[in-house]
CSV table of C-alpha atoms in Angstrom, one decimal:
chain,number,residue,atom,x,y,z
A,1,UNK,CA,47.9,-4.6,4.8
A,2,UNK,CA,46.5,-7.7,3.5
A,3,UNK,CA,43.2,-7.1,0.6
A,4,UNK,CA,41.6,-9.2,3.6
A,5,UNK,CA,42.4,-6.7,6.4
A,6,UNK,CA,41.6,-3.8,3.7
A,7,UNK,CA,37.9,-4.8,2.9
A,8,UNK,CA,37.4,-5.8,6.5
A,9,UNK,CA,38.7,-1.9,7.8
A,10,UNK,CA,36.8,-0.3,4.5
A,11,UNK,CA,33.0,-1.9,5.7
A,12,UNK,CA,33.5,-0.9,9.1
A,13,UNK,CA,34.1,3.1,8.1
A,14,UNK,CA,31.1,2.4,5.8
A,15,UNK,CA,28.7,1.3,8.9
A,16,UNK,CA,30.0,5.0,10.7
A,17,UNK,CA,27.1,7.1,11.1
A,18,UNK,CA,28.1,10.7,9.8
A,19,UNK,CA,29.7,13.2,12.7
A,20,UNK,CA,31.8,16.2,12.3
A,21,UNK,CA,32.4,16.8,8.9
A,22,UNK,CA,31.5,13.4,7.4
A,23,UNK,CA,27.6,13.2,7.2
A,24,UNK,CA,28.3,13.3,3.0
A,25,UNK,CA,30.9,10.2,3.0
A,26,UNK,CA,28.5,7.9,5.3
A,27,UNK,CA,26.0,8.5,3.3
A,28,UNK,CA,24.9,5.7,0.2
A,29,UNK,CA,22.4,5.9,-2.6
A,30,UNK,CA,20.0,3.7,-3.1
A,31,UNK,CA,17.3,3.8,-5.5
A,32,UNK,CA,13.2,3.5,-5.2
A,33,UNK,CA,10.6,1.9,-7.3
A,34,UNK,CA,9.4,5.3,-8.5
A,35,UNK,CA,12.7,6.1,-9.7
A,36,UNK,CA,13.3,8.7,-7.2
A,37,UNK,CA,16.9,8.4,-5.3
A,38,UNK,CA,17.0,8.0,-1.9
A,39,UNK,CA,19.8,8.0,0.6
A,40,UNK,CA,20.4,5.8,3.8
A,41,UNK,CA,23.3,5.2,5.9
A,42,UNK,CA,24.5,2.2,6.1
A,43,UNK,CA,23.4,1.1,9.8
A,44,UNK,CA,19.9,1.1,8.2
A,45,UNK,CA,20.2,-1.9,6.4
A,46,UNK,CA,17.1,-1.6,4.7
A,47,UNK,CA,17.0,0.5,2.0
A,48,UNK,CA,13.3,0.0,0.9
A,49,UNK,CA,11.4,-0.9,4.2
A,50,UNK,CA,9.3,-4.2,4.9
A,51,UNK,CA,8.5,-3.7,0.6
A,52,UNK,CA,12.2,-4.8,-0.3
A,53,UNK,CA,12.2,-7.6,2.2
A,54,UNK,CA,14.1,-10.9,0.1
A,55,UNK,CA,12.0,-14.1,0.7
A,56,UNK,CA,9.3,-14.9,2.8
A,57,UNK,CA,11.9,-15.7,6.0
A,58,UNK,CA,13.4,-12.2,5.9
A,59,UNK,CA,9.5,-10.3,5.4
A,60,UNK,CA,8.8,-12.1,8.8
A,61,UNK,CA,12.4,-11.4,10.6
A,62,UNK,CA,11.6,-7.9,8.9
A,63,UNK,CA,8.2,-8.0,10.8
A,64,UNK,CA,9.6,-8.9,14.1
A,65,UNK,CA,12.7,-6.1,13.8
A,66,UNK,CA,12.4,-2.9,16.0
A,67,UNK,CA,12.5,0.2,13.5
A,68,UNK,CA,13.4,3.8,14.4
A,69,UNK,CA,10.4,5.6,12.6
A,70,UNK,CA,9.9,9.1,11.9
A,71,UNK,CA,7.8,11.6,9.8
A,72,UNK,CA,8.2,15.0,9.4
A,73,UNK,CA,6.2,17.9,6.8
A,74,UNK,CA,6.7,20.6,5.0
A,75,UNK,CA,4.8,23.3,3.0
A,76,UNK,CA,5.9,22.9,-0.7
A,77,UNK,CA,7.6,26.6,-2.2
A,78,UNK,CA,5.2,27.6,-5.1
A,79,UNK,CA,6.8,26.1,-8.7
A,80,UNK,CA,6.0,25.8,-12.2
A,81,UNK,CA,6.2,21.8,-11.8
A,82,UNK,CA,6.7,18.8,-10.6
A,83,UNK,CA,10.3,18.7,-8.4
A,84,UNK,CA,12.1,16.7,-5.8
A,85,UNK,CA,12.9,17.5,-2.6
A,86,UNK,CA,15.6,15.8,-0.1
A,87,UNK,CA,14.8,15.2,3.4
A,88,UNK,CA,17.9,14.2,5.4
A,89,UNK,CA,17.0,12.5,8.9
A,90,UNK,CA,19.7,12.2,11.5
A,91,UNK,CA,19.6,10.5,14.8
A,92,UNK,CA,21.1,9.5,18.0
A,93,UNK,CA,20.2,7.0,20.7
A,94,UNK,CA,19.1,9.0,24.1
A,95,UNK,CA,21.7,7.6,26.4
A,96,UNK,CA,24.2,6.1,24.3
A,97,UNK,CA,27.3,8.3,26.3
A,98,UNK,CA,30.3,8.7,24.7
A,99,UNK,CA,30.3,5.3,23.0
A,100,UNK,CA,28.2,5.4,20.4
A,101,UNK,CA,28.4,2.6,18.5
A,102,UNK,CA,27.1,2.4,14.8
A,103,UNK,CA,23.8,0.9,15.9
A,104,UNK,CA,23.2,4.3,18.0
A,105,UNK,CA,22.9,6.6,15.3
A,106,UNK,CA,22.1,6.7,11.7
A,107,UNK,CA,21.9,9.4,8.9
A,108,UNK,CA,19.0,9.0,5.9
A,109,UNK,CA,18.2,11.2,2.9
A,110,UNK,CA,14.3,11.1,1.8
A,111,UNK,CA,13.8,12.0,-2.0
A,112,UNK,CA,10.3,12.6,-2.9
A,113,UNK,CA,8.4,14.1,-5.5
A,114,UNK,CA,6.6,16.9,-5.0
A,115,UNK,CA,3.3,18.1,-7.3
A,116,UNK,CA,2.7,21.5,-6.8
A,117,UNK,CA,-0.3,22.3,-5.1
A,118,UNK,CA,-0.6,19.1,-4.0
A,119,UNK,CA,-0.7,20.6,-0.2
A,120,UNK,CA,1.6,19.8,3.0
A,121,UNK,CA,3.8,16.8,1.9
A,122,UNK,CA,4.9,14.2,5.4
A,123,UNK,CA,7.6,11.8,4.6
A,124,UNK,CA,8.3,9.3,6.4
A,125,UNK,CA,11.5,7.7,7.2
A,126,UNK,CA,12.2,4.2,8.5
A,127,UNK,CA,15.8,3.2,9.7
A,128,UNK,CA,16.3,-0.6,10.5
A,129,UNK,CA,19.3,-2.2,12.2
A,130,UNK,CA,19.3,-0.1,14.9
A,131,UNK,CA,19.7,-0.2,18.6
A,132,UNK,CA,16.2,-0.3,21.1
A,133,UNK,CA,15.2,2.4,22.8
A,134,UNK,CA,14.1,6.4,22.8
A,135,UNK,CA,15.7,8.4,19.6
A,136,UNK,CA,16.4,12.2,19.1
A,137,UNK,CA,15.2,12.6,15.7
A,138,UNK,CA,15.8,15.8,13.8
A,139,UNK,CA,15.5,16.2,10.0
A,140,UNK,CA,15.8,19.2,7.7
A,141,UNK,CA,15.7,19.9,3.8
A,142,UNK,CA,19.3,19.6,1.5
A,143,UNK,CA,19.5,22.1,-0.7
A,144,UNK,CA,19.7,21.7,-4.0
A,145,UNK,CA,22.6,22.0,-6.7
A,146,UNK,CA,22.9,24.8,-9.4
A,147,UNK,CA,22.9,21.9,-11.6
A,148,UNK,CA,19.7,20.2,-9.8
A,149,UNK,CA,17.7,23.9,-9.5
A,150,UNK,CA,18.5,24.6,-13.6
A,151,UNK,CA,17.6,20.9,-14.6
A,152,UNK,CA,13.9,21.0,-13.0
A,153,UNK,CA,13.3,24.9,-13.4
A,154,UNK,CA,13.4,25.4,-9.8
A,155,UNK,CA,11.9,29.6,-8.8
A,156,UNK,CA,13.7,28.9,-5.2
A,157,UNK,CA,16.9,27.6,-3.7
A,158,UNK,CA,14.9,26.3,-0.8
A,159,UNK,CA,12.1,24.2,-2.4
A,160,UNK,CA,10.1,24.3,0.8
A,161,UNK,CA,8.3,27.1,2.6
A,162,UNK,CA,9.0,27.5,6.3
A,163,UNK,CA,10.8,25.1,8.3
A,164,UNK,CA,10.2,21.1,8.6
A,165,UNK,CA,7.7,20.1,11.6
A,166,UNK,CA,7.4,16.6,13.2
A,167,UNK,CA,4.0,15.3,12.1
A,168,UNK,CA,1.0,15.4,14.0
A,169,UNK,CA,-2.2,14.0,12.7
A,170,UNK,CA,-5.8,15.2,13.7
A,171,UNK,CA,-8.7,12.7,12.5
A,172,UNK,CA,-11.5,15.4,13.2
A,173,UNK,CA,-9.7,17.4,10.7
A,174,UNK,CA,-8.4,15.1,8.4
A,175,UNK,CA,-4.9,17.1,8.8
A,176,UNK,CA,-1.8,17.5,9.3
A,177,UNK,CA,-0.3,19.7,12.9
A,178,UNK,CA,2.9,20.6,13.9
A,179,UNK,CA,4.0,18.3,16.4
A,180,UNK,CA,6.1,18.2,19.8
A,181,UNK,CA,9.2,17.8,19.5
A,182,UNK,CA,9.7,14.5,21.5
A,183,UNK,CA,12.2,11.3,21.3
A,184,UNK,CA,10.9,8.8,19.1
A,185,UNK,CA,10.8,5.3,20.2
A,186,UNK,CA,11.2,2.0,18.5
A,187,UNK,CA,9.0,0.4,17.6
A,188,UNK,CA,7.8,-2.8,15.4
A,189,UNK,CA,7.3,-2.5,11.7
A,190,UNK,CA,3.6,-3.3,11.9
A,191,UNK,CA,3.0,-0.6,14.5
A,192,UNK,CA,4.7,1.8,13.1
A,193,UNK,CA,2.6,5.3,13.5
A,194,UNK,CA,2.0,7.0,10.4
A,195,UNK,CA,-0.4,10.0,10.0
A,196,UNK,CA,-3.0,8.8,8.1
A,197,UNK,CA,-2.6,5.2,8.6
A,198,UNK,CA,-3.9,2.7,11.4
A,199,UNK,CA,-1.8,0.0,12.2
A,200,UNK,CA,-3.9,-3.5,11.1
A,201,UNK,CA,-6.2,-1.4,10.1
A,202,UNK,CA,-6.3,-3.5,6.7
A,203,UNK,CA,-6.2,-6.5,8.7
A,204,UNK,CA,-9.8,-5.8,11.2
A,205,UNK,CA,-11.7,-4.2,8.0
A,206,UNK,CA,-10.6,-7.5,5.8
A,207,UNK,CA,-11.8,-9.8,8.7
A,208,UNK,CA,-15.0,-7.9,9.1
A,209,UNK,CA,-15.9,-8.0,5.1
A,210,UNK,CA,-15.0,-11.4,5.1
A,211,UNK,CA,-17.7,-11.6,7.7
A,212,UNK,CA,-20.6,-9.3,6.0
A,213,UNK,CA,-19.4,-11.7,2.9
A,214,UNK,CA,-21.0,-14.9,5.1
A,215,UNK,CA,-23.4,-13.1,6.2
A,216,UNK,CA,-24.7,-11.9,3.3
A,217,UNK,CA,-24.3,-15.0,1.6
A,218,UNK,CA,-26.1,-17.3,4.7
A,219,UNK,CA,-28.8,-14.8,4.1
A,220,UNK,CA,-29.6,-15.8,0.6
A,221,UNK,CA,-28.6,-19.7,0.9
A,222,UNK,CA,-31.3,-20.2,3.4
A,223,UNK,CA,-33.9,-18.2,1.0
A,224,UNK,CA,-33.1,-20.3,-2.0
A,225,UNK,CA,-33.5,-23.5,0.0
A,226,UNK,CA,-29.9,-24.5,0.1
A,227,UNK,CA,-27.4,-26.2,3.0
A,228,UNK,CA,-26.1,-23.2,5.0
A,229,UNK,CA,-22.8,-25.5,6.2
A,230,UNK,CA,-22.8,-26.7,3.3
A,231,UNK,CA,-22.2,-23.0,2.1
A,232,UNK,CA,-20.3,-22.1,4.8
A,233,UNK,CA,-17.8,-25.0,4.3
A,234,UNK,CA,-17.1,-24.2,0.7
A,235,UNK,CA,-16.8,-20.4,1.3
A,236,UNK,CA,-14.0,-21.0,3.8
A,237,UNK,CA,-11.8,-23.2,1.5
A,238,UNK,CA,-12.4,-20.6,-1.5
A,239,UNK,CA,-10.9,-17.9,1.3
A,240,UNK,CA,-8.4,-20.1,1.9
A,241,UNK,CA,-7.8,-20.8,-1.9
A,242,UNK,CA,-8.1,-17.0,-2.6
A,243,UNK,CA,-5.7,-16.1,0.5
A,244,UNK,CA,-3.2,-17.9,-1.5
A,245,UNK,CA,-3.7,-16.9,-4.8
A,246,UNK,CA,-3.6,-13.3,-4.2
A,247,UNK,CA,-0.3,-13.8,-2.2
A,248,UNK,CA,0.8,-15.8,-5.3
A,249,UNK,CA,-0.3,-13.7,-7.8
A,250,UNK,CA,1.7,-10.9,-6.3
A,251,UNK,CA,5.0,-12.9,-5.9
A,252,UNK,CA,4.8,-13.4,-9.4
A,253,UNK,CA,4.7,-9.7,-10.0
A,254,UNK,CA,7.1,-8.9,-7.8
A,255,UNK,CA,9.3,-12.0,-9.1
A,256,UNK,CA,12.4,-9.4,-9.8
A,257,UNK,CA,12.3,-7.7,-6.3
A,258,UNK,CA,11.2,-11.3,-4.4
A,259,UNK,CA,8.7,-8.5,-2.6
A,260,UNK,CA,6.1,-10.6,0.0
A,261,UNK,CA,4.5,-8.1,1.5
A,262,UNK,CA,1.4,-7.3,-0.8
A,263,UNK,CA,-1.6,-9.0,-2.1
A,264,UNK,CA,-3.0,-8.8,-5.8
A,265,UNK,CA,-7.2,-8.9,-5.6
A,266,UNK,CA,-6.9,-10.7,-9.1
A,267,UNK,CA,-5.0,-13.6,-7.6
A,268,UNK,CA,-8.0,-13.4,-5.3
A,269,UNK,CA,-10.7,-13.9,-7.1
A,270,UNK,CA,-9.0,-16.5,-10.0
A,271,UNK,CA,-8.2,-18.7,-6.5
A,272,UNK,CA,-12.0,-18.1,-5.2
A,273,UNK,CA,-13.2,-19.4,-8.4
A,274,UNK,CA,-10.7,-22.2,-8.1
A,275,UNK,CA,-11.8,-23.5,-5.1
A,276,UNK,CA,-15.6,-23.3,-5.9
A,277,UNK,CA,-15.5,-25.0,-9.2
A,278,UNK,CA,-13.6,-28.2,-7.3
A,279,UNK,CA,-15.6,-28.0,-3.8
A,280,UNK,CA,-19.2,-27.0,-5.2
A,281,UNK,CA,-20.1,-30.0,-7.3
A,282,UNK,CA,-18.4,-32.2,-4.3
A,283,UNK,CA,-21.0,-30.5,-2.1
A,284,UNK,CA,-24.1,-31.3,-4.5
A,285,UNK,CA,-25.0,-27.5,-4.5
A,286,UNK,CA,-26.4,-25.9,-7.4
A,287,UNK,CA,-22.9,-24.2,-9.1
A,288,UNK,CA,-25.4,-21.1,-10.5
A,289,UNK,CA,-27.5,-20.3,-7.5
A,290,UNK,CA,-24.5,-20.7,-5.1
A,291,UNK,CA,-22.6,-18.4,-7.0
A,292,UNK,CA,-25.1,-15.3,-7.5
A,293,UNK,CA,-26.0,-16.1,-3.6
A,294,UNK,CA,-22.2,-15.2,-2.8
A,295,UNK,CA,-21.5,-12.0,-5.6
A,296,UNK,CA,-23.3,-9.6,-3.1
A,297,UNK,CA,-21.6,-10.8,-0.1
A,298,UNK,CA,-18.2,-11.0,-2.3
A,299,UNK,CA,-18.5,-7.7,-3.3
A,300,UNK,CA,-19.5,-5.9,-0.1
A,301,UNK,CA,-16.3,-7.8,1.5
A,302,UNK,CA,-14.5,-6.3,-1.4
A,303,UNK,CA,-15.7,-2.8,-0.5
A,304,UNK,CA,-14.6,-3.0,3.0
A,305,UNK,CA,-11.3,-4.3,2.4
A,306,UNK,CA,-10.4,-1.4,0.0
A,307,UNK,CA,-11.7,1.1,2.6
A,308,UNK,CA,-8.6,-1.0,4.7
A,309,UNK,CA,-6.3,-0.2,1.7
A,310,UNK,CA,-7.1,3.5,2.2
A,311,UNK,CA,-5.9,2.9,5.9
A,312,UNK,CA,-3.2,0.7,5.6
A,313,UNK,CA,-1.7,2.9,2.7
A,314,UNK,CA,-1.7,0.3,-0.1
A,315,UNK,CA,-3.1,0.6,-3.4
A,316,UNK,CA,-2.7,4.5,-3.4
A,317,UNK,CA,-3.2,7.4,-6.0
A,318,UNK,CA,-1.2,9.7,-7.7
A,319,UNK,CA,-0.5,13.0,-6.1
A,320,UNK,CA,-2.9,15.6,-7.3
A,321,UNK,CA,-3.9,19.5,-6.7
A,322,UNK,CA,-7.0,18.6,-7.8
A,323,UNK,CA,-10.4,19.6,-5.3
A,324,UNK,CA,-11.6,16.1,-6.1
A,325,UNK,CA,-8.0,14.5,-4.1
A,326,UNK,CA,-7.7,13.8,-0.6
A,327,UNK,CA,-5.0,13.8,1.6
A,328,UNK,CA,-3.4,10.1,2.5
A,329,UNK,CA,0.2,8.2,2.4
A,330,UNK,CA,1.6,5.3,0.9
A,331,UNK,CA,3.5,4.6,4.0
A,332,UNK,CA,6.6,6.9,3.3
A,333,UNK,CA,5.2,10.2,1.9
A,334,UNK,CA,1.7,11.5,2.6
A,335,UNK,CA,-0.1,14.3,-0.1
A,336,UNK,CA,-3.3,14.8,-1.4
A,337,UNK,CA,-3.8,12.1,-3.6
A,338,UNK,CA,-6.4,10.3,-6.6
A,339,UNK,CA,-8.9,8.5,-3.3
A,340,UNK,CA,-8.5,5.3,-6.3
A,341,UNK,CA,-9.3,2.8,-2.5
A,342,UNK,CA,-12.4,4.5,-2.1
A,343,UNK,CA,-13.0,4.5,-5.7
A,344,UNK,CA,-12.4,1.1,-6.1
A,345,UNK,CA,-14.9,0.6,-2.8
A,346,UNK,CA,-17.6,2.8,-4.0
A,347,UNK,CA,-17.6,0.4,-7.5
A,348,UNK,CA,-17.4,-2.8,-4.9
A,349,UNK,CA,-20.3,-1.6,-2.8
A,350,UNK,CA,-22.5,-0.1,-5.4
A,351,UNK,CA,-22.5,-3.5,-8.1
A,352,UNK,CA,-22.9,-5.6,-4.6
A,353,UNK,CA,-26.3,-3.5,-3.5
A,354,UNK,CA,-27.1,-3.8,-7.3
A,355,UNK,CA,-26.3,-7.8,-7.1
A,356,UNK,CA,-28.2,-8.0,-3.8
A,357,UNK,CA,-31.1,-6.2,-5.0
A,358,UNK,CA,-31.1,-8.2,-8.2
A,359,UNK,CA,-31.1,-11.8,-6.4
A,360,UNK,CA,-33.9,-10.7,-3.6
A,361,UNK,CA,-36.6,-9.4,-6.5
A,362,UNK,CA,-35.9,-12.1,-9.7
A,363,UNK,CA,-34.4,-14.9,-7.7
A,364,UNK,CA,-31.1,-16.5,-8.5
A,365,UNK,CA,-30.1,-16.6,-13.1
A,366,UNK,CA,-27.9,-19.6,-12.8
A,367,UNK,CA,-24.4,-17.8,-12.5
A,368,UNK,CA,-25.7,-14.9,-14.8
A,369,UNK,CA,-25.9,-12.5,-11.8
A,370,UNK,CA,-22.2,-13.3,-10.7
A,371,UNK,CA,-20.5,-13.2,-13.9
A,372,UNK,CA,-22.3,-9.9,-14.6
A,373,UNK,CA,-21.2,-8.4,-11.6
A,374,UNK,CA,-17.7,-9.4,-12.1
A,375,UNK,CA,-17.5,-8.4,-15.4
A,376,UNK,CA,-18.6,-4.8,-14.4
A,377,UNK,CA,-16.4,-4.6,-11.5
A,378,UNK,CA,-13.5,-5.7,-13.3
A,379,UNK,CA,-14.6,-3.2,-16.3
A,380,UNK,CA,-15.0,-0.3,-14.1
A,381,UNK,CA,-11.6,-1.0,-12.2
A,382,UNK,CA,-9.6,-0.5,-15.2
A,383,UNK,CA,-11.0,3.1,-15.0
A,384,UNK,CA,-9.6,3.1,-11.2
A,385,UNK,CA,-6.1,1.4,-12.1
A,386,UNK,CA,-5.3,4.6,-14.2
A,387,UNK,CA,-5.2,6.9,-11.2
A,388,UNK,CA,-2.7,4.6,-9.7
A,389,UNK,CA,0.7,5.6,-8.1
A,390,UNK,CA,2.2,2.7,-9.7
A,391,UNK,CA,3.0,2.6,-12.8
A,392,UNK,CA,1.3,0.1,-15.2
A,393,UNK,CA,4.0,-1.9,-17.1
A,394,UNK,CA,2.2,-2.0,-20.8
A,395,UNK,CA,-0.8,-0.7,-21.8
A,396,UNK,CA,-1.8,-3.8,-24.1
A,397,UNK,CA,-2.9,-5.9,-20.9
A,398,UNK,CA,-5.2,-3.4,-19.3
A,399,UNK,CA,-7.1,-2.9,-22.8
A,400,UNK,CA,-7.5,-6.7,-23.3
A,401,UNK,CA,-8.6,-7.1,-20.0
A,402,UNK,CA,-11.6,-4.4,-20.4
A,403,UNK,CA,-12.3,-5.4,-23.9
A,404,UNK,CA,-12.8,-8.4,-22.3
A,405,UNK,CA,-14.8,-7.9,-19.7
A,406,UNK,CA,-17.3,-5.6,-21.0
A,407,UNK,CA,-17.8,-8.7,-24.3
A,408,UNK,CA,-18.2,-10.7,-21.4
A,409,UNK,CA,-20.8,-8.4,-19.2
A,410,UNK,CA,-22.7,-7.3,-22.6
A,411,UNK,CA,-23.2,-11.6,-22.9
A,412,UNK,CA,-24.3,-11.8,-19.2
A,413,UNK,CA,-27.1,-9.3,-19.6
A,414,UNK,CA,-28.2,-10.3,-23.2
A,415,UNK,CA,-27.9,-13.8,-23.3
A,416,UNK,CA,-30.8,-14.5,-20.8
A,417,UNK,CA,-33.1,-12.1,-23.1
A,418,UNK,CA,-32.7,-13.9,-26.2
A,419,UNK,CA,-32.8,-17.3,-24.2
């Protein structure tokens, strides 16, 4: 046999979904940002989800693939810490007959992290090159290794208590339900059901901040006597100019994994400002009064769109037992978490009512008002970033940044006393 004929023959048995006896040998490990080790057969062809996608091209062909998706939970065993558990999901196509082809089944491992007394843990498993149609989904928990249970203390062979349930989520009760045990069918990665999540939820509460933004900021052009198109004009090319900085911003982040799915709210606001200080002085408007007419609205837009994040399971918090956590995913696992979305909102909405009130009883301070609100929001979000599931690379660039922004909020309040 030619070294041709043998690669060719060795990827084939590599794309065989585990049967009798071989669900170990089919199975590949990949790893996860977090660390964590994960599993995947290798008919899934996507070991990270729409996150890993490579290039802009492949995030949309990701976009437009059908997915099998599936989330089941578990109660975690009481332990003396932190501890992983494995998930395997397997799968078969409903009506694939005797010949099955790779596409019509698939075999995934699911390694998460579990905090103890964190509370029900869902994980969610995604499974990509895969054939259309209804799926018979089952999943249950690997057990541990002597080696694995001695290295992380484990009290239980079974690091779970009871059996696995297909998730069912109840928005009355903010909760997760065992669910029926029904075929899963494929479906599109942006409608993908996920308790906890609302697909383009992100997307319809980012539109309609964007819209109490104008509103708000209509509102107080026309009270200080300025051109509302005018306005209008130069706040759709600084969305436009902020649209494209946050998606730049985050590219360069992500420049290692070539990641296109997020957005990064600095690369937001340094492409807003962008825009404004080219487009305002083209529009004759006052730089000063336009810009504290547009930090309420900014900020209350803000506000909204983090709500979104809580919904569209981006910008999430560590797990946590504490009271003060709430229950919400990150797309794959769902636990009670650090709320750092509705944190961040709460800061958002709270310094744009302040900003608002500010402008309606003293009248526009010639930029003062929106620097000062920036300042504070980007001072107080530093706060927020710590409670963060991702982890912050160094932690020199965090404490420039709120050094600097709290010089530069302490010269926006001063400076128009002394002057």
């Amino acid at each position: 046999m030619s070294a041709r004929q043998s690669k060719s023959q060795n990827a084939r048995s590599a794309r065989r979904a585990p049967g009798h006896g071989e669900g170990e040998k089919a199975v590949t490990q990949t790893r996860t940002e977090s660390g964590a080790s994960t599993s995947r057969s290798a008919a899934s062809g996507d070991p990270g989800g729409v996150a890993s996608a490579r290039g802009f091209g492949a995030f949309l062909d990701s976009a437009a693939q059908e997915i099998v998706a599936a989330t089941y939970w578990f109660d975690p065993a009481p332990q003396p810490k932190p501890y992983r558990v494995t998930i395997r999901f397997t799968g078969h196509r409903i009506g694939s007959g005797n010949n099955t082809r790779p596409e019509d089944q698939f075999a995934r491992d699911e390694t998460v992290e579990v905090i103890p007394g964190s509370g029900p843990v869902s994980v969610t498993a995604r499974v990509s090159g895969v054939s259309p149609g209804e799926w018979a989904v089952r999943a249950k928990a690997v057990n541990p290794s002597h080696e694995h249970r001695r290295s992380q203390k484990l009290t239980s062979i079974r690091p779970i208590t009871g059996p696995l349930y297909p998730a069912a989520w109840s928005w009355r009760t903010w909760s997760l339900s065992p669910g029926p045990a029904a075929p899963v069918r494929t479906r599109l990665r942006p409608f993908v059901r996920v308790p906890g999540l609302i697909p383009g939820g992100w997307a319809v509460l980012s539109v309609l901040g964007i819209a109490i933004a104008l509103a708000t900021q209509a509102l107080l052009v026309t009270r200080d006597s300025l051109r509302v198109d005018h306005a209008f004009t130069i706040s759709l090319i600084a969305i436009a100019a902020g649209a494209v900085g946050a998606k730049t911003w985050y590219a360069v982040l992500q420049r290692r994994t070539r990641r296109m799915n997020g957005w990064c709210i600095q690369g937001l606001l340094v492409g807003v400002l962008l825009a404004l200080a080219a487009s305002v002085p083209v529009a004759h408007t006052p730089l000063g009064v336009f810009l504290d007419a547009s930090a309420p609205g900014l900020l209350l837009g803000m506000a909204l769109g983090r709500v979104g994040c809580l919904f569209g399971g981006c910008c999430c918090g560590r797990p946590t037992p504490s009271r003060w956590g709430i229950w919400s995913s990150d797309q794959r696992v769902g636990t009670r978490r650090y709320p750092t979305q509705l944190l961040e909102a709460g800061l958002a909405a709270a310094l744009g009512a302040a900003a608002l009130a500010t402008v309606l009883v003293a009248g526009p301070a010639n930029g003062g008002i929106f620097v000062a609100a920036l300042a504070a929001y980007t001072l107080g979000r530093q706060g927020v970033l710590r409670l963060r599931a991702e982890r912050r690379k160094t932690l020199i660039g965090p404490r420039l940044t709120a050094i600097t922004a709290a010089v530069i909020l302490t010269a926006a309040v001063l400076l128009p006393l002394v002057v």
